């Protein structure tokens, strides 16, 4: 009888402890879910990469990337802090864990996929070469022995590097598109390599350049939102879901038209 009571009591204690453990686990899960809802994601971006991110005449930070991120955040109900750092600095902040994601006209490439997880493409782009308006440079064959400008870490730089030996030119690197354009306008460089939609917008805004060549096949790449590989998957999922929603409801087309139709 005593043995029976002991076994019964022990079984009851095990059930009681199991119930306590279950309650504690649920509470922890609930707390974690609440913490995720309260999180403010830090998103890094470029400084001047119009029409994707730039400061307008009223000193507001605007652009296709800026508006798309905001529309997706509203659609998905998450909070974020946008930090304008410059392209290289934005990528560095992601890799060091100081930011959760990057949206900066970032081309999705196989090389980058080794380090980052990308969203679905939100814009298709390709590289062009621009020269000073009125320049005698007609194409790559006119670049021999001369210096061209490229922006560090971009598809434009990759394109220039792929053509460098074939056409015999040198490359000067810059951290910002505006500095690169100025180098061409002042004559220090005879041409620069840039994403076509960015250059096309700059020309409409009077940057003093004209497009001399385009690489629509070899350097045609989509832009994507990036997180560090294997991290912030919930943010990536929300971006993809929100992107699909704003494309479906027409918000995406309104945003792109707002900037690409600028005169």
GROMACS .gro file of C-alpha atoms in nm:
model
  263
    1UNK     CA    1   0.000   0.000   0.000
    2UNK     CA    2   0.281   0.243   0.092
    3UNK     CA    3   0.462   0.153  -0.229
    4UNK     CA    4   0.145   0.223  -0.430
    5UNK     CA    5   0.095   0.561  -0.260
    6UNK     CA    6   0.460   0.654  -0.321
    7UNK     CA    7   0.435   0.575  -0.691
    8UNK     CA    8   0.108   0.769  -0.720
    9UNK     CA    9   0.256   1.069  -0.541
   10UNK     CA   10   0.566   1.062  -0.760
   11UNK     CA   11   0.355   1.048  -1.075
   12UNK     CA   12   0.150   1.345  -0.956
   13UNK     CA   13   0.467   1.545  -0.889
   14UNK     CA   14   0.597   1.467  -1.241
   15UNK     CA   15   0.270   1.584  -1.396
   16UNK     CA   16   0.275   1.896  -1.182
   17UNK     CA   17   0.631   1.981  -1.286
   18UNK     CA   18   0.550   1.912  -1.650
   19UNK     CA   19   0.255   2.150  -1.631
   20UNK     CA   20   0.475   2.420  -1.476
   21UNK     CA   21   0.732   2.368  -1.751
   22UNK     CA   22   0.467   2.402  -2.020
   23UNK     CA   23   0.337   2.723  -1.866
   24UNK     CA   24   0.687   2.870  -1.846
   25UNK     CA   25   0.758   2.784  -2.213
   26UNK     CA   26   0.436   2.945  -2.335
   27UNK     CA   27   0.514   3.259  -2.139
   28UNK     CA   28   0.860   3.275  -2.294
   29UNK     CA   29   0.715   3.229  -2.644
   30UNK     CA   30   0.464   3.505  -2.580
   31UNK     CA   31   0.736   3.738  -2.456
   32UNK     CA   32   0.950   3.666  -2.762
   33UNK     CA   33   0.657   3.738  -2.994
   34UNK     CA   34   0.591   4.064  -2.815
   35UNK     CA   35   0.956   4.163  -2.841
   36UNK     CA   36   0.949   4.100  -3.218
   37UNK     CA   37   0.644   4.322  -3.256
   38UNK     CA   38   0.811   4.600  -3.058
   39UNK     CA   39   1.140   4.582  -3.250
   40UNK     CA   40   1.258   4.874  -3.460
   41UNK     CA   41   1.467   4.748  -3.752
   42UNK     CA   42   1.771   4.949  -3.854
   43UNK     CA   43   1.787   4.977  -4.233
   44UNK     CA   44   2.099   5.120  -4.398
   45UNK     CA   45   2.102   5.298  -4.732
   46UNK     CA   46   2.313   5.517  -4.960
   47UNK     CA   47   2.346   5.895  -4.932
   48UNK     CA   48   2.303   6.014  -5.292
   49UNK     CA   49   2.182   5.763  -5.551
   50UNK     CA   50   1.894   5.947  -5.716
   51UNK     CA   51   1.624   5.856  -5.799
   52UNK     CA   52   1.654   5.576  -5.541
   53UNK     CA   53   1.772   5.781  -5.244
   54UNK     CA   54   1.859   6.151  -5.223
   55UNK     CA   55   1.775   6.474  -5.042
   56UNK     CA   56   1.521   6.694  -5.217
   57UNK     CA   57   1.502   7.075  -5.227
   58UNK     CA   58   1.306   7.080  -4.901
   59UNK     CA   59   1.579   6.877  -4.729
   60UNK     CA   60   1.365   6.563  -4.713
   61UNK     CA   61   1.534   6.228  -4.772
   62UNK     CA   62   1.332   6.073  -5.056
   63UNK     CA   63   1.352   5.832  -5.349
   64UNK     CA   64   1.223   5.504  -5.489
   65UNK     CA   65   1.397   5.293  -5.222
   66UNK     CA   66   1.285   5.524  -4.944
   67UNK     CA   67   0.920   5.523  -5.052
   68UNK     CA   68   0.909   5.149  -5.124
   69UNK     CA   69   1.048   5.066  -4.779
   70UNK     CA   70   0.799   5.298  -4.614
   71UNK     CA   71   0.505   5.153  -4.808
   72UNK     CA   72   0.608   4.797  -4.722
   73UNK     CA   73   0.656   4.882  -4.354
   74UNK     CA   74   0.307   5.034  -4.342
   75UNK     CA   75   0.161   4.733  -4.520
   76UNK     CA   76   0.331   4.485  -4.287
   77UNK     CA   77   0.311   4.690  -3.967
   78UNK     CA   78   0.679   4.695  -3.869
   79UNK     CA   79   0.887   4.987  -3.744
   80UNK     CA   80   1.222   5.089  -3.886
   81UNK     CA   81   1.496   5.349  -3.862
   82UNK     CA   82   1.654   5.447  -4.194
   83UNK     CA   83   2.022   5.542  -4.180
   84UNK     CA   84   2.179   5.718  -4.479
   85UNK     CA   85   2.543   5.606  -4.467
   86UNK     CA   86   2.677   5.567  -4.820
   87UNK     CA   87   2.683   5.236  -5.009
   88UNK     CA   88   3.008   5.091  -4.872
   89UNK     CA   89   2.929   5.203  -4.518
   90UNK     CA   90   2.577   5.061  -4.544
   91UNK     CA   91   2.709   4.718  -4.642
   92UNK     CA   92   2.975   4.736  -4.369
   93UNK     CA   93   2.712   4.818  -4.106
   94UNK     CA   94   2.510   4.514  -4.215
   95UNK     CA   95   2.812   4.286  -4.194
   96UNK     CA   96   2.908   4.420  -3.851
   97UNK     CA   97   2.556   4.375  -3.712
   98UNK     CA   98   2.490   4.748  -3.672
   99UNK     CA   99   2.199   4.731  -3.916
  100UNK     CA  100   1.939   4.465  -3.993
  101UNK     CA  101   1.903   4.525  -4.367
  102UNK     CA  102   2.019   4.730  -4.665
  103UNK     CA  103   1.813   4.895  -4.938
  104UNK     CA  104   2.039   5.100  -5.163
  105UNK     CA  105   1.988   5.009  -5.528
  106UNK     CA  106   2.186   4.696  -5.445
  107UNK     CA  107   2.230   4.463  -5.742
  108UNK     CA  108   2.157   4.095  -5.679
  109UNK     CA  109   2.464   3.901  -5.793
  110UNK     CA  110   2.586   3.544  -5.740
  111UNK     CA  111   2.889   3.676  -5.553
  112UNK     CA  112   2.677   3.877  -5.312
  113UNK     CA  113   2.440   3.584  -5.257
  114UNK     CA  114   2.726   3.407  -5.080
  115UNK     CA  115   2.713   3.668  -4.802
  116UNK     CA  116   2.357   3.804  -4.811
  117UNK     CA  117   2.001   3.684  -4.848
  118UNK     CA  118   1.806   3.896  -5.095
  119UNK     CA  119   1.440   3.977  -5.132
  120UNK     CA  120   1.253   3.931  -5.455
  121UNK     CA  121   1.375   4.187  -5.709
  122UNK     CA  122   1.199   4.521  -5.681
  123UNK     CA  123   1.364   4.694  -5.981
  124UNK     CA  124   1.554   4.584  -6.294
  125UNK     CA  125   1.859   4.785  -6.394
  126UNK     CA  126   2.165   4.779  -6.619
  127UNK     CA  127   2.494   4.969  -6.648
  128UNK     CA  128   2.573   5.258  -6.881
  129UNK     CA  129   2.878   5.472  -6.955
  130UNK     CA  130   2.827   5.847  -6.948
  131UNK     CA  131   3.053   6.128  -7.068
  132UNK     CA  132   3.048   6.505  -7.039
  133UNK     CA  133   2.784   6.663  -7.258
  134UNK     CA  134   2.970   6.777  -7.572
  135UNK     CA  135   3.254   6.526  -7.528
  136UNK     CA  136   3.423   6.363  -7.829
  137UNK     CA  137   3.411   6.023  -7.655
  138UNK     CA  138   3.172   5.812  -7.861
  139UNK     CA  139   3.235   5.466  -7.715
  140UNK     CA  140   3.479   5.235  -7.538
  141UNK     CA  141   3.727   5.245  -7.825
  142UNK     CA  142   3.792   5.614  -7.745
  143UNK     CA  143   3.904   5.541  -7.386
  144UNK     CA  144   4.255   5.410  -7.453
  145UNK     CA  145   4.513   5.574  -7.225
  146UNK     CA  146   4.246   5.776  -7.044
  147UNK     CA  147   4.090   5.764  -6.697
  148UNK     CA  148   3.729   5.678  -6.621
  149UNK     CA  149   3.538   5.707  -6.293
  150UNK     CA  150   3.346   5.435  -6.107
  151UNK     CA  151   3.170   5.404  -5.774
  152UNK     CA  152   3.331   5.163  -5.530
  153UNK     CA  153   3.158   4.828  -5.483
  154UNK     CA  154   2.896   4.873  -5.757
  155UNK     CA  155   2.797   4.699  -6.079
  156UNK     CA  156   2.928   5.005  -6.260
  157UNK     CA  157   3.272   4.942  -6.114
  158UNK     CA  158   3.252   4.573  -6.208
  159UNK     CA  159   3.160   4.671  -6.563
  160UNK     CA  160   3.450   4.916  -6.592
  161UNK     CA  161   3.692   4.657  -6.455
  162UNK     CA  162   3.573   4.399  -6.708
  163UNK     CA  163   3.649   4.639  -6.997
  164UNK     CA  164   3.965   4.797  -6.859
  165UNK     CA  165   4.227   4.569  -7.019
  166UNK     CA  166   4.047   4.534  -7.350
  167UNK     CA  167   4.021   4.909  -7.406
  168UNK     CA  168   4.332   5.021  -7.215
  169UNK     CA  169   4.194   5.277  -6.968
  170UNK     CA  170   4.251   5.349  -6.599
  171UNK     CA  171   3.987   5.367  -6.325
  172UNK     CA  172   3.947   5.627  -6.051
  173UNK     CA  173   3.713   5.517  -5.770
  174UNK     CA  174   3.466   5.728  -5.573
  175UNK     CA  175   3.238   5.667  -5.275
  176UNK     CA  176   2.954   5.888  -5.399
  177UNK     CA  177   2.789   5.924  -5.738
  178UNK     CA  178   2.786   6.305  -5.717
  179UNK     CA  179   3.165   6.317  -5.675
  180UNK     CA  180   3.207   6.079  -5.967
  181UNK     CA  181   2.991   6.295  -6.193
  182UNK     CA  182   3.180   6.607  -6.092
  183UNK     CA  183   3.510   6.442  -6.179
  184UNK     CA  184   3.384   6.386  -6.534
  185UNK     CA  185   3.238   6.736  -6.568
  186UNK     CA  186   3.567   6.896  -6.457
  187UNK     CA  187   3.763   6.679  -6.702
  188UNK     CA  188   3.969   6.474  -6.457
  189UNK     CA  189   3.796   6.163  -6.591
  190UNK     CA  190   3.658   6.130  -6.943
  191UNK     CA  191   3.368   5.899  -6.854
  192UNK     CA  192   3.194   5.725  -6.567
  193UNK     CA  193   3.007   5.396  -6.526
  194UNK     CA  194   2.672   5.407  -6.351
  195UNK     CA  195   2.336   5.229  -6.327
  196UNK     CA  196   2.127   5.347  -6.622
  197UNK     CA  197   1.814   5.463  -6.432
  198UNK     CA  198   2.031   5.664  -6.195
  199UNK     CA  199   2.223   5.828  -6.477
  200UNK     CA  200   1.907   5.892  -6.680
  201UNK     CA  201   1.750   6.069  -6.382
  202UNK     CA  202   2.065   6.271  -6.321
  203UNK     CA  203   2.069   6.389  -6.680
  204UNK     CA  204   1.709   6.514  -6.650
  205UNK     CA  205   1.823   6.709  -6.344
  206UNK     CA  206   2.109   6.876  -6.533
  207UNK     CA  207   2.418   6.687  -6.417
  208UNK     CA  208   2.603   6.788  -6.737
  209UNK     CA  209   2.648   6.434  -6.872
  210UNK     CA  210   2.514   6.223  -7.158
  211UNK     CA  211   2.496   5.846  -7.208
  212UNK     CA  212   2.752   5.714  -7.459
  213UNK     CA  213   2.718   5.335  -7.418
  214UNK     CA  214   2.497   5.080  -7.244
  215UNK     CA  215   2.551   4.726  -7.116
  216UNK     CA  216   2.201   4.579  -7.119
  217UNK     CA  217   2.309   4.215  -7.157
  218UNK     CA  218   2.627   4.152  -6.960
  219UNK     CA  219   2.550   4.391  -6.673
  220UNK     CA  220   2.174   4.378  -6.646
  221UNK     CA  221   2.085   4.301  -6.285
  222UNK     CA  222   1.787   4.338  -6.054
  223UNK     CA  223   1.791   4.538  -5.730
  224UNK     CA  224   1.703   4.368  -5.404
  225UNK     CA  225   1.666   4.431  -5.031
  226UNK     CA  226   1.943   4.249  -4.842
  227UNK     CA  227   1.994   4.096  -4.499
  228UNK     CA  228   2.299   3.910  -4.371
  229UNK     CA  229   2.286   3.546  -4.478
  230UNK     CA  230   2.077   3.338  -4.239
  231UNK     CA  231   1.971   3.637  -4.027
  232UNK     CA  232   1.659   3.855  -4.000
  233UNK     CA  233   1.454   3.613  -4.205
  234UNK     CA  234   1.131   3.751  -4.055
  235UNK     CA  235   1.221   4.095  -4.192
  236UNK     CA  236   1.300   3.948  -4.534
  237UNK     CA  237   0.968   3.763  -4.538
  238UNK     CA  238   0.777   4.079  -4.447
  239UNK     CA  239   0.957   4.273  -4.721
  240UNK     CA  240   0.864   4.012  -4.984
  241UNK     CA  241   0.502   3.992  -4.869
  242UNK     CA  242   0.468   4.370  -4.852
  243UNK     CA  243   0.633   4.412  -5.194
  244UNK     CA  244   0.383   4.172  -5.351
  245UNK     CA  245   0.098   4.363  -5.186
  246UNK     CA  246   0.206   4.710  -5.300
  247UNK     CA  247   0.263   4.582  -5.653
  248UNK     CA  248  -0.087   4.434  -5.655
  249UNK     CA  249  -0.259   4.746  -5.519
  250UNK     CA  250  -0.077   4.984  -5.753
  251UNK     CA  251   0.132   5.165  -5.490
  252UNK     CA  252   0.456   5.038  -5.642
  253UNK     CA  253   0.380   5.179  -5.988
  254UNK     CA  254   0.286   5.515  -5.834
  255UNK     CA  255   0.617   5.533  -5.649
  256UNK     CA  256   0.831   5.448  -5.953
  257UNK     CA  257   0.639   5.687  -6.180
  258UNK     CA  258   0.678   5.966  -5.924
  259UNK     CA  259   1.056   5.965  -5.971
  260UNK     CA  260   1.125   5.824  -6.316
  261UNK     CA  261   0.887   6.067  -6.483
  262UNK     CA  262   1.063   6.367  -6.331
  263UNK     CA  263   1.156   6.641  -6.575
   0.00000   0.00000   0.00000
